[in-house]
Coordinates of C-alpha atoms in Angstrom, one line a residue:
Chain F
M1 CA -39.1 33.8 -6.9
D2 CA -38.6 35.2 -10.4
E3 CA -40.5 32.8 -12.8
S4 CA -38.6 34.0 -15.8
Y5 CA -35.6 31.9 -14.8
N6 CA -35.5 28.2 -14.6
F7 CA -35.6 26.8 -11.1
A8 CA -32.1 27.5 -9.6
F9 CA -31.0 29.4 -12.7
L10 CA -29.1 26.6 -14.5
D11 CA -30.9 24.5 -17.1
E12 CA -31.8 21.0 -16.1
G13 CA -29.2 19.4 -18.3
S14 CA -26.4 21.5 -16.7
K15 CA -27.6 20.6 -13.2
R16 CA -27.8 16.9 -14.1
E17 CA -24.2 17.0 -15.5
I18 CA -23.0 18.7 -12.3
R19 CA -24.9 16.2 -10.1
R20 CA -23.2 13.4 -12.0
A21 CA -19.8 14.9 -11.2
I22 CA -20.9 15.2 -7.6
I23 CA -21.9 11.6 -7.4
K24 CA -18.6 10.6 -8.8
A25 CA -16.8 12.9 -6.3
I26 CA -18.7 11.3 -3.4
S27 CA -17.8 7.8 -4.7
L28 CA -14.1 8.7 -4.8
P29 CA -13.6 10.8 -1.7
G30 CA -11.0 13.6 -2.2
Y31 CA -10.7 12.9 -5.9
Q32 CA -11.0 16.0 -8.2
V33 CA -13.7 15.4 -10.8
P34 CA -13.7 17.7 -13.8
F35 CA -16.9 19.3 -14.8
G36 CA -18.1 21.8 -17.4
S37 CA -18.2 25.0 -15.3
R38 CA -21.1 27.2 -16.4
E39 CA -21.3 31.0 -16.9
L40 CA -23.1 32.6 -14.1
P41 CA -24.1 36.2 -13.5
I42 CA -21.1 36.6 -11.1
G43 CA -17.5 36.6 -12.0
R44 CA -15.1 33.7 -11.7
G45 CA -13.4 33.7 -8.4
W46 CA -16.5 34.9 -6.5
G47 CA -17.8 31.5 -5.6
T48 CA -19.0 30.2 -8.9
G49 CA -17.9 26.7 -8.2
G50 CA -19.7 26.5 -4.9
L51 CA -22.7 28.3 -6.4
Q52 CA -23.0 25.8 -9.3
V53 CA -22.9 22.9 -6.8
T54 CA -25.5 24.6 -4.6
L55 CA -27.8 25.4 -7.6
S56 CA -27.5 21.8 -8.8
I57 CA -28.6 20.1 -5.6
I58 CA -30.9 22.6 -4.0
G59 CA -34.6 21.7 -3.9
P60 CA -37.7 23.8 -3.1
E61 CA -37.9 22.4 0.5
D62 CA -34.3 23.3 1.4
T63 CA -33.3 26.0 3.8
L64 CA -30.2 27.8 2.8
K65 CA -27.5 29.6 4.7
V66 CA -24.6 31.4 2.9
I67 CA -21.5 32.5 4.8
D68 CA -18.4 34.3 3.7
Q69 CA -15.4 33.9 6.0
G70 CA -17.9 33.1 8.8
S71 CA -20.0 36.1 8.1
D72 CA -23.7 36.0 7.1
D73 CA -23.6 39.7 6.2
S74 CA -20.7 40.2 3.8
V75 CA -21.5 41.6 0.4
N76 CA -20.6 38.4 -1.3
A77 CA -22.8 36.2 1.0
I78 CA -25.7 38.6 0.6
S79 CA -25.4 38.7 -3.2
I80 CA -25.3 34.9 -3.4
K81 CA -28.3 34.6 -1.0
K82 CA -30.3 37.1 -3.0
F83 CA -29.5 35.3 -6.3
I84 CA -30.4 31.9 -5.0
S85 CA -33.5 33.2 -3.3
L86 CA -34.6 35.0 -6.5
T87 CA -34.2 31.9 -8.7
T88 CA -35.5 29.2 -6.2
G89 CA -37.6 30.9 -3.6
V90 CA -36.1 28.7 -0.9
G91 CA -36.0 29.9 2.7
I92 CA -32.9 31.7 3.9
T93 CA -31.5 31.4 7.4
E94 CA -28.6 32.5 9.5
D95 CA -28.9 29.6 11.8
S96 CA -26.5 26.7 11.0
E97 CA -28.8 24.2 12.8
E98 CA -31.8 25.2 10.8
A99 CA -30.1 25.2 7.4
T100 CA -30.3 22.0 5.3
L101 CA -27.8 23.4 2.8
I102 CA -24.9 25.7 3.7
Q103 CA -22.7 27.4 1.1
S104 CA -19.5 28.8 2.7
R105 CA -16.3 30.5 1.8
H106 CA -13.3 29.8 4.1
R107 CA -15.2 28.6 7.2
I108 CA -17.0 25.6 8.6
P109 CA -19.7 26.6 11.1
E110 CA -18.9 26.3 14.8
I111 CA -21.8 24.0 15.5
P112 CA -21.2 20.4 14.4
L113 CA -23.3 19.6 11.3
T114 CA -25.6 16.7 11.1
D115 CA -26.3 13.9 8.6
S116 CA -29.3 15.9 7.2
Q117 CA -27.1 18.8 6.2
V118 CA -24.8 19.5 3.2
L119 CA -21.9 22.0 3.4
V120 CA -20.7 23.4 0.0
L121 CA -17.3 25.1 0.1
Q122 CA -16.1 27.5 -2.5
V123 CA -12.6 26.6 -3.7
P124 CA -10.1 28.9 -5.4
T125 CA -7.3 26.4 -5.9
P126 CA -8.5 22.7 -5.8
E127 CA -5.1 21.2 -6.6
P128 CA -3.1 20.6 -3.4
L129 CA 0.1 20.0 -5.3
R130 CA -0.2 23.2 -7.3
G131 CA 2.5 24.9 -5.1
V132 CA 5.0 22.1 -5.7
E133 CA 4.1 20.9 -9.2
R134 CA 3.7 23.4 -12.0
S135 CA 2.1 21.1 -14.5
L136 CA -1.4 20.1 -13.7
G137 CA -1.0 17.0 -16.0
A138 CA 2.0 15.9 -13.9
A139 CA 0.0 16.6 -10.7
R140 CA -2.8 14.3 -11.9
Q141 CA -0.2 11.6 -12.5
L142 CA 1.1 12.1 -9.0
H143 CA -2.4 11.7 -7.6
A144 CA -2.9 8.5 -9.7
D145 CA 0.4 7.1 -8.4
K146 CA -0.4 8.2 -4.8
E147 CA 3.0 10.0 -4.9
Y148 CA 2.6 12.8 -2.4
S149 CA 6.2 13.3 -1.2
S150 CA 6.2 16.8 -2.6
A151 CA 3.3 17.8 -0.4
W152 CA 5.2 16.5 2.7
L153 CA 8.3 18.2 1.4
M154 CA 6.5 21.5 1.4
L155 CA 5.8 21.1 5.1
Y156 CA 9.4 19.9 5.7
E157 CA 10.7 22.9 4.0
Q158 CA 8.6 25.2 6.3
I159 CA 10.0 23.4 9.3
M160 CA 13.5 23.9 8.0
R161 CA 13.0 27.6 7.4
Y162 CA 10.8 28.6 10.3
G163 CA 11.0 25.8 12.8
R164 CA 7.4 24.9 12.5
I165 CA 4.6 24.3 9.9
T166 CA 3.4 27.8 9.0
L167 CA 0.4 27.0 6.8
G168 CA -2.5 28.9 8.3
A169 CA -5.2 27.8 5.9
D170 CA -5.9 25.3 3.1
Y171 CA -3.9 22.7 5.0
P172 CA -3.5 19.5 2.9
V173 CA -5.3 16.5 4.1
L174 CA -5.3 12.8 3.2
V175 CA -8.8 11.7 2.5
D176 CA -9.8 8.1 3.1
G177 CA -6.2 7.1 3.0
R178 CA -6.0 7.7 -0.7
Y179 CA -6.1 11.2 -2.1
V180 CA -4.4 14.3 -0.8
M181 CA -7.0 17.1 -0.9
A182 CA -7.0 20.9 -0.6
P183 CA -9.8 21.6 1.9
S184 CA -10.3 25.1 0.5
P185 CA -8.8 28.0 2.5
I186 CA -10.5 27.0 5.7
P187 CA -8.3 27.8 8.8
R188 CA -6.4 24.9 10.4
Y189 CA -8.9 25.3 13.2
D190 CA -11.6 23.9 10.9
T191 CA -9.6 21.1 9.3
L192 CA -10.4 18.5 12.0
K193 CA -14.1 19.1 11.5
L194 CA -13.8 17.3 8.2
H195 CA -12.8 14.0 9.9
N196 CA -15.6 11.5 10.3
A197 CA -18.2 14.3 10.1
E198 CA -21.8 13.4 10.0
C199 CA -22.6 15.8 7.1
L200 CA -21.6 15.7 3.5
Y201 CA -18.9 18.2 2.4
L202 CA -18.9 19.3 -1.3
F203 CA -16.2 21.4 -2.8
G204 CA -16.7 23.4 -6.0
A205 CA -14.0 25.2 -8.0
G206 CA -15.7 27.2 -10.8
R207 CA -12.6 28.7 -12.3
E208 CA -10.6 25.5 -12.1
K209 CA -13.7 23.4 -13.2
M210 CA -13.3 20.8 -10.4
I211 CA -15.7 19.2 -7.9
Y212 CA -14.7 17.0 -5.0
A213 CA -16.3 15.7 -1.9
V214 CA -15.8 14.3 1.6
P215 CA -18.7 11.9 2.3
P216 CA -20.0 11.5 5.8
Y217 CA -17.9 9.4 8.2
T218 CA -14.8 9.6 6.0
S219 CA -11.3 9.6 7.5
V220 CA -9.6 13.0 6.8
E221 CA -6.1 13.2 8.2
P222 CA -3.9 16.4 8.0
L223 CA -0.5 15.6 6.6
D224 CA 2.1 15.8 9.4
F225 CA 5.3 14.2 10.7
E226 CA 5.9 12.0 13.7
D227 CA 7.8 14.7 15.5
Y228 CA 5.8 17.7 14.1
E229 CA 2.2 16.8 14.6
F230 CA -0.7 18.8 13.2
D231 CA -2.1 21.3 15.6
I232 CA -4.8 24.0 15.5
E233 CA -4.5 27.6 16.3
D234 CA -4.4 28.3 20.0
M235 CA -7.2 30.7 20.9
G236 CA -5.8 31.0 24.5
D237 CA -8.1 32.8 26.9
R238 CA -9.7 35.0 24.3
T239 CA -13.4 35.7 24.6
C240 CA -15.9 37.1 22.1
R241 CA -16.7 40.7 22.9
L242 CA -20.3 40.2 21.7
C243 CA -21.4 36.9 23.1
G244 CA -18.6 36.0 25.5
A245 CA -17.8 32.7 23.8
T246 CA -14.5 31.1 24.4
G247 CA -12.7 28.3 22.5
V248 CA -14.1 29.2 19.1
Y249 CA -12.4 30.7 16.1
F250 CA -12.1 34.4 16.4
D251 CA -11.7 37.4 14.2
E252 CA -9.3 40.0 15.5
M253 CA -10.6 43.6 15.5
F254 CA -8.3 46.5 15.9
D255 CA -9.5 49.9 17.0
P256 CA -7.1 52.5 15.6
Q257 CA -8.4 55.2 17.8
T258 CA -7.9 53.4 21.1
G259 CA -5.2 51.0 19.9
E260 CA -7.2 48.2 21.5
R261 CA -7.6 44.7 20.1
H262 CA -10.9 42.9 20.4
Y263 CA -12.0 39.4 19.4
Q264 CA -15.3 38.3 18.2
C265 CA -16.7 35.0 16.8
S266 CA -15.8 34.5 13.2
D267 CA -19.1 32.6 12.8
T268 CA -21.6 35.5 13.0
G269 CA -24.6 33.2 13.0
F270 CA -23.3 31.2 16.0
C271 CA -22.3 34.4 17.7
S272 CA -25.8 36.1 17.5
K273 CA -27.5 32.9 18.5
N274 CA -25.2 32.5 21.4
A275 CA -25.7 36.1 22.5
Q276 CA -29.5 35.6 22.3
R277 CA -29.3 32.5 24.5
G278 CA -27.2 34.4 26.9
H279 CA -24.6 31.6 26.8
T280 CA -21.0 32.3 27.1
H281 CA -19.7 29.2 25.5
E282 CA -21.1 26.7 23.1
P283 CA -18.8 23.7 22.6
G284 CA -17.9 23.0 19.0
I285 CA -15.9 20.1 17.7
N286 CA -12.6 21.8 18.5
S287 CA -13.7 23.3 21.8
K288 CA -12.3 21.5 24.8
Chain X
M1 CA 20.4 -14.0 -9.8
N2 CA 23.9 -12.5 -9.3
Q3 CA 23.5 -9.4 -11.3
A4 CA 22.4 -6.1 -9.7
L5 CA 20.7 -5.2 -13.0
T6 CA 20.0 -7.1 -16.2
V7 CA 18.9 -5.3 -19.3
N8 CA 17.5 -7.3 -22.3
D9 CA 16.9 -5.8 -25.7
L10 CA 16.0 -2.4 -24.5
T11 CA 14.7 -0.1 -27.2
V12 CA 13.6 3.5 -27.2
R13 CA 12.2 4.6 -30.5
Y14 CA 10.7 7.9 -31.6
G15 CA 8.2 7.2 -34.4
N16 CA 6.1 4.2 -35.3
G17 CA 8.8 2.2 -37.0
C18 CA 8.3 0.1 -40.1
S19 CA 8.9 -3.5 -41.2
Y20 CA 12.4 -2.5 -42.5
C21 CA 13.7 -0.8 -39.3
R22 CA 12.1 -3.3 -37.0
D23 CA 14.3 -6.0 -38.5
I24 CA 17.5 -5.6 -36.4
S25 CA 19.7 -6.9 -39.2
N26 CA 18.8 -4.0 -41.5
P27 CA 21.2 -1.0 -41.3
L28 CA 19.9 2.4 -40.4
D29 CA 21.1 5.9 -41.6
K30 CA 22.9 6.7 -38.4
N31 CA 20.1 5.8 -35.9
R32 CA 17.3 6.9 -38.3
C33 CA 15.2 4.6 -40.5
P34 CA 15.8 5.6 -44.2
H35 CA 12.2 4.6 -45.0
C36 CA 9.9 5.7 -42.2
K37 CA 12.3 8.2 -40.6
S38 CA 11.7 6.8 -37.1
V39 CA 14.6 7.5 -34.8
W40 CA 16.0 4.5 -32.8
A41 CA 17.6 6.4 -29.9
V42 CA 18.4 3.1 -28.2
R43 CA 18.2 -0.1 -30.3
N44 CA 18.1 -3.6 -28.7
I45 CA 20.6 -3.0 -26.0
S46 CA 21.4 -5.8 -23.6
F47 CA 23.9 -5.8 -20.7
E48 CA 24.4 -6.8 -17.1
L49 CA 25.5 -4.8 -14.1
Y50 CA 27.1 -6.7 -11.2
P51 CA 26.9 -5.7 -7.6
S52 CA 29.6 -3.2 -6.5
E53 CA 30.7 -2.7 -10.0
I54 CA 31.1 0.6 -11.9
L55 CA 30.0 0.2 -15.5
G56 CA 31.0 3.0 -17.9
I57 CA 29.0 3.9 -21.0
V58 CA 30.9 5.9 -23.5
G59 CA 30.0 7.3 -26.9
E60 CA 29.7 10.4 -29.0
S61 CA 26.9 12.9 -28.6
G62 CA 23.6 11.5 -29.9
S63 CA 24.7 7.8 -29.5
G64 CA 21.8 7.1 -27.0
K65 CA 23.8 7.0 -23.7
T66 CA 21.6 9.4 -21.8
T67 CA 18.4 8.0 -23.3
L68 CA 19.4 4.6 -22.1
L69 CA 20.0 5.8 -18.6
R70 CA 16.8 7.9 -18.5
S71 CA 14.7 5.0 -19.7
L72 CA 16.2 2.8 -16.9
Y73 CA 15.1 5.6 -14.5
F74 CA 11.7 5.6 -16.1
D75 CA 12.0 9.3 -17.3
I76 CA 11.6 8.1 -20.9
P77 CA 9.3 5.2 -21.6
A78 CA 11.1 2.3 -23.3
T79 CA 9.5 1.1 -26.5
S80 CA 10.3 -2.5 -25.8
G81 CA 12.7 -4.7 -23.9
A82 CA 13.0 -5.8 -20.3
A83 CA 15.1 -5.0 -17.2
Y84 CA 15.5 -6.9 -14.0
L85 CA 16.6 -5.4 -10.8
S86 CA 17.9 -7.8 -8.1
G87 CA 16.4 -5.6 -5.4
Y88 CA 12.9 -5.8 -6.8
S89 CA 11.0 -9.1 -6.5
D90 CA 14.4 -11.0 -6.4
G91 CA 15.0 -9.9 -10.0
L92 CA 12.2 -12.0 -11.4
V93 CA 9.9 -9.2 -12.5
D94 CA 10.5 -7.0 -15.6
I95 CA 10.6 -3.5 -14.1
M96 CA 9.7 -2.0 -17.5
G97 CA 6.4 -3.7 -17.4
V98 CA 5.2 -2.8 -13.9
S99 CA 2.7 0.0 -13.1
S100 CA 3.7 3.6 -12.8
Q101 CA 3.0 3.4 -9.1
Q102 CA 5.5 0.5 -8.8
K103 CA 8.0 2.4 -11.0
R104 CA 7.9 5.3 -8.6
I105 CA 8.6 2.9 -5.7
I106 CA 11.6 1.5 -7.6
R107 CA 12.8 5.0 -8.4
N108 CA 12.5 6.2 -4.9
S109 CA 14.0 3.2 -3.1
L110 CA 16.1 1.1 -5.5
L111 CA 17.6 3.6 -7.9
G112 CA 19.5 6.8 -7.6
M113 CA 20.0 9.2 -10.5
V114 CA 22.4 12.2 -11.0
Y115 CA 21.5 14.2 -14.1
Q116 CA 23.9 16.2 -16.2
N117 CA 21.9 19.3 -15.6
P118 CA 21.2 19.7 -11.9
T119 CA 17.9 21.6 -12.6
Q120 CA 16.5 18.2 -13.7
G121 CA 17.4 16.5 -10.5
L122 CA 17.0 19.2 -7.9
L123 CA 14.3 21.5 -6.7
M124 CA 16.3 24.7 -7.0
D125 CA 14.1 26.8 -4.7
Y126 CA 14.1 24.2 -1.9
S127 CA 16.8 23.9 0.6
S128 CA 19.6 21.4 0.0
S129 CA 18.5 19.5 3.0
G130 CA 14.9 19.5 1.6
N131 CA 16.2 18.1 -1.6
V132 CA 17.8 15.2 0.1
A133 CA 14.8 14.8 2.4
Q134 CA 12.5 14.5 -0.7
K135 CA 14.0 11.1 -1.5
L136 CA 13.6 10.0 2.1
I137 CA 10.0 11.2 2.3
A138 CA 9.2 9.5 -1.0
A139 CA 10.5 6.2 0.5
G140 CA 8.2 6.6 3.5
S141 CA 10.2 8.5 6.1
R142 CA 8.0 10.8 8.3
N143 CA 10.4 11.9 11.0
V144 CA 11.8 15.3 10.5
G145 CA 14.6 14.9 13.0
S146 CA 16.0 11.7 11.5
M147 CA 15.6 13.1 7.9
Q148 CA 17.6 16.2 8.9
D149 CA 20.3 14.1 10.5
R150 CA 20.5 11.9 7.4
A151 CA 20.6 14.9 5.1
N152 CA 23.3 16.6 7.1
E153 CA 25.4 13.4 7.2
L154 CA 25.2 13.0 3.4
L155 CA 25.8 16.6 2.6
E156 CA 28.7 16.8 4.9
H157 CA 30.2 13.7 3.4
M158 CA 29.8 15.5 0.0
Q159 CA 31.7 18.4 1.5
I160 CA 28.7 20.8 1.6
P161 CA 29.3 22.9 4.7
L162 CA 26.7 22.3 7.4
G163 CA 26.1 26.0 7.6
R164 CA 24.8 26.0 4.1
V165 CA 22.4 23.0 4.1
K166 CA 19.4 25.3 4.5
E167 CA 20.4 27.2 1.4
P168 CA 18.7 26.3 -2.0
P169 CA 21.0 24.8 -4.6
K170 CA 20.4 27.8 -6.9
Q171 CA 22.8 29.7 -4.7
F172 CA 25.5 27.0 -5.2
S173 CA 28.2 26.5 -7.8
G174 CA 27.8 23.8 -10.4
G175 CA 30.1 21.4 -8.6
M176 CA 28.2 21.9 -5.3
Q177 CA 24.9 21.3 -7.1
Q178 CA 26.2 18.1 -8.5
R179 CA 27.3 17.0 -5.0
V180 CA 23.9 17.8 -3.6
Q181 CA 22.4 15.7 -6.4
I182 CA 24.7 12.8 -5.5
S183 CA 23.6 13.2 -1.8
K184 CA 20.0 13.0 -2.9
A185 CA 20.6 10.1 -5.2
I186 CA 22.2 7.9 -2.5
A187 CA 19.9 9.0 0.4
N188 CA 18.1 5.7 0.6
N189 CA 21.3 3.6 -0.1
P190 CA 20.0 2.4 -3.5
P191 CA 21.7 -0.8 -4.8
V192 CA 22.1 0.9 -8.2
L193 CA 23.2 4.5 -8.9
L194 CA 22.9 6.1 -12.4
L195 CA 25.2 8.9 -13.2
D196 CA 24.7 10.9 -16.4
E197 CA 27.6 13.1 -17.5
V198 CA 28.1 14.3 -13.9
T199 CA 31.4 16.1 -14.6
T200 CA 30.4 17.8 -17.8
G201 CA 30.7 21.6 -17.6
L202 CA 32.8 21.5 -14.5
D203 CA 36.4 22.7 -14.4
L204 CA 39.2 20.1 -14.0
S205 CA 39.8 20.6 -10.3
V206 CA 36.1 20.3 -9.5
Q207 CA 35.7 17.3 -11.8
A208 CA 38.5 15.6 -9.9
K209 CA 36.7 16.3 -6.6
V210 CA 33.4 15.0 -7.8
L211 CA 35.0 11.9 -9.2
D212 CA 36.9 11.2 -6.0
L213 CA 33.6 11.6 -4.1
I214 CA 31.8 9.1 -6.4
R215 CA 34.6 6.6 -5.8
S216 CA 34.5 7.1 -2.1
V217 CA 30.7 6.7 -2.1
Q218 CA 30.9 3.5 -4.2
K219 CA 33.5 2.0 -1.7
K220 CA 31.6 3.1 1.3
L221 CA 28.1 1.9 0.2
N222 CA 29.2 -0.9 -2.0
I223 CA 26.7 0.1 -4.7
A224 CA 26.7 -0.7 -8.4
I225 CA 27.1 2.4 -10.6
I226 CA 26.4 3.0 -14.3
I227 CA 28.3 6.1 -15.3
V228 CA 27.6 7.7 -18.7
S229 CA 30.2 10.0 -20.2
H230 CA 31.6 11.1 -23.5
D231 CA 34.9 11.7 -21.7
L232 CA 37.1 8.6 -21.8
A233 CA 39.3 10.0 -19.1
V234 CA 36.4 9.9 -16.6
I235 CA 35.5 6.3 -17.7
R236 CA 39.1 5.2 -17.5
M237 CA 39.4 6.6 -14.0
L238 CA 36.2 5.1 -12.6
S239 CA 34.8 2.2 -14.4
D240 CA 35.6 -1.5 -14.1
R241 CA 33.9 -2.4 -17.4
T242 CA 33.0 -0.2 -20.3
I243 CA 30.3 -0.3 -23.0
V244 CA 30.9 1.7 -26.2
M245 CA 27.7 3.0 -27.9
L246 CA 27.3 4.3 -31.4
D247 CA 24.0 5.3 -33.1
G248 CA 21.8 3.7 -30.4
G249 CA 23.6 0.4 -30.3
I250 CA 26.5 -1.3 -28.5
V251 CA 29.6 -1.6 -30.7
E252 CA 32.0 -2.9 -28.1
H253 CA 32.1 -3.9 -24.5
G254 CA 34.7 -5.3 -22.1
L255 CA 37.0 -4.5 -19.3
T256 CA 37.9 -0.9 -19.3
D257 CA 41.7 -1.5 -19.5
Q258 CA 41.1 -3.9 -22.4
I259 CA 38.9 -1.3 -24.2
M260 CA 41.5 1.4 -23.7
E261 CA 44.6 -0.7 -24.5
D262 CA 43.2 -2.9 -27.3
P263 CA 40.1 -1.4 -28.9
Q264 CA 38.6 -3.6 -31.6
H265 CA 35.9 -1.6 -33.2
W266 CA 36.9 1.3 -35.5
F267 CA 34.8 3.8 -33.5
T268 CA 36.4 2.8 -30.2
Q269 CA 39.8 3.0 -31.9
T270 CA 38.9 6.5 -33.0
L271 CA 37.8 7.5 -29.5
V272 CA 40.9 6.1 -27.8
H273 CA 43.2 7.6 -30.4
S274 CA 41.5 11.0 -30.1
L275 CA 42.0 10.8 -26.4
I276 CA 45.7 10.1 -26.8

C-alpha cells in the first residue's frame, strides 16, 4: 500500500458524502440519488462511478474482486484492481465466493452471492427513460409521478417492429414496485439475479453523477406484457470449451482460421474454479 | 352533477401580478397589466360543458383559447381557479388542485387532447400503432394483442390504412397525422375531448374529412368535446354552443346559431361580419 495516498484514495469527507448517498439509495430502492462525482486518475466512462462507490465502502478487512464483462483479466479490471490495491492494501481475489466486495462491469457472477457480499456495478447510463425522454428534468418528474408508460412503449415498439422484445442488456426493471431502474448493461440472463437476492447491489454512474441500489431481498421485476413475458437468453446445449459447464452465460469465440465457433464461460473466475474442481456444471440462479 | 366539466374562474397569468391587475374590475391594456406588465393569458374564465355536447371556443390569435385548453389538460399550470370533471370523484374534487400523479391519471384516462401541431401530441419516431398504444399503456393496459387490436380499430376508423399502422407519423401527411392524434386521444374513450385548432394548416378537402371524422367520433362515442378554433366556419359546422374570447376573457357565449345570427358584442359582430 502506498502511504502517500489517503486510504482508498478519496479524502474522508468525499467518502462520507458518497456513503450518505449510498444510504439514501438503499433506503429508496431503485431511486437515483445525485452525488458529487469526484475526479479520479481514470477517465469518465471507465468505471469511475463504481470505483467511487467501492472506494467509499471498502475497509482494510475486505477482499476485493473486480470483473469486466465477466473477465478478471481485462485491462480495465486489472487497472482498477491495481489502483485499489495500491491505495488500500486489501486482498484481491478472483473467487466470487471469497470476495466480500465485488466491482463489476456488465456482469453478475454465476455463483449466487450471499448476505455478506456487496456487488458494485459500473453504470454508463443510469436513466432508464433516457431513450424515450430527452429531458432529464422531465424524466425525473416521470419517476416522481410513477409514469412509466414510455418505458413499456419502448418494449411495445420493439414487438411491433421485430415481433419480440430485442433488448439484449440493460433491461428495465421495476424495483420494489415503485421505481423503474436501469440495471446497467448486464445481459438479460443476469437480470433475474437481482430479484430477492441475498447480497446488496450498488450502482454507480460517475459521469452521470448518480448512485442507486437494490437492497437484499428486494423485489425486482423486469417490465413485460401479459402476452410477451420476459425471458432470458437460451443457451441451448452449449458447453464451455474450458470447463465443460452448461447452463451458464457464455462468450462466443470465433476462430477465423478454422471458421469454428466455441463457447466459454463469460465469468472467468467461475470457469477456472469449475475447471479446477473438475466439475462440468455448477448451478447458478438461472441454471435449471 | 350534470355537467361533464365545470370551470370556475380559471386564470393563467405570466408574471406576479399587482393589486391593480388582480382586481378583475380594472381594465388591462389588451391582456397586459399597464402597471406591472404581467400578462393575463386567461382571466377568470368560467363555463360548463355538458355531456355529449360540442362546445366551440373562438377568438383571435392571442386571445387565450389554446392556453385555456392546455391548462385544462395540465400542460400549462393554472394560476388560480377550479375545474370539476364528472368522471373524477363524481365531480366533487377540483382537478386543478390534485397531485401531479393524479393529474397524469386524469390526462391518461379521462381526457383526450389533439394539438394544433402534431409534433406536440405524437411521438414522431414511433409507429402510429405505438402512439395509440401509449395512451392505453398509460391507462394500465399490459396486453400487446388487445392493444394492437384497439389501435388498428381506431386507426382504421380514422381512415389510416391498416398496412401503414406500423409506420411512424413523420412519414404521414398533416391530415393523417391529425387523424392519428385523434385516434390516440380517444383510445381510452375519455368523457371529454379537447381539440386545439385541429384543422389549421390543412387544405379544405382534408379539413372537411377531419371535421366529418370528429363528428362521427362524437356521435359514436357520445363524448363531450371542446373545440378551439379561430375559424368561425369550423365552429359553425361542429359546435352546439360557442364561447367568444378576447384578451383572455369571455366576451360572449350562447348557442352557436344565436352567436352567428345575432352577435351582441362588437368583437363577435366583427368576427361574424368578417366571415360573411
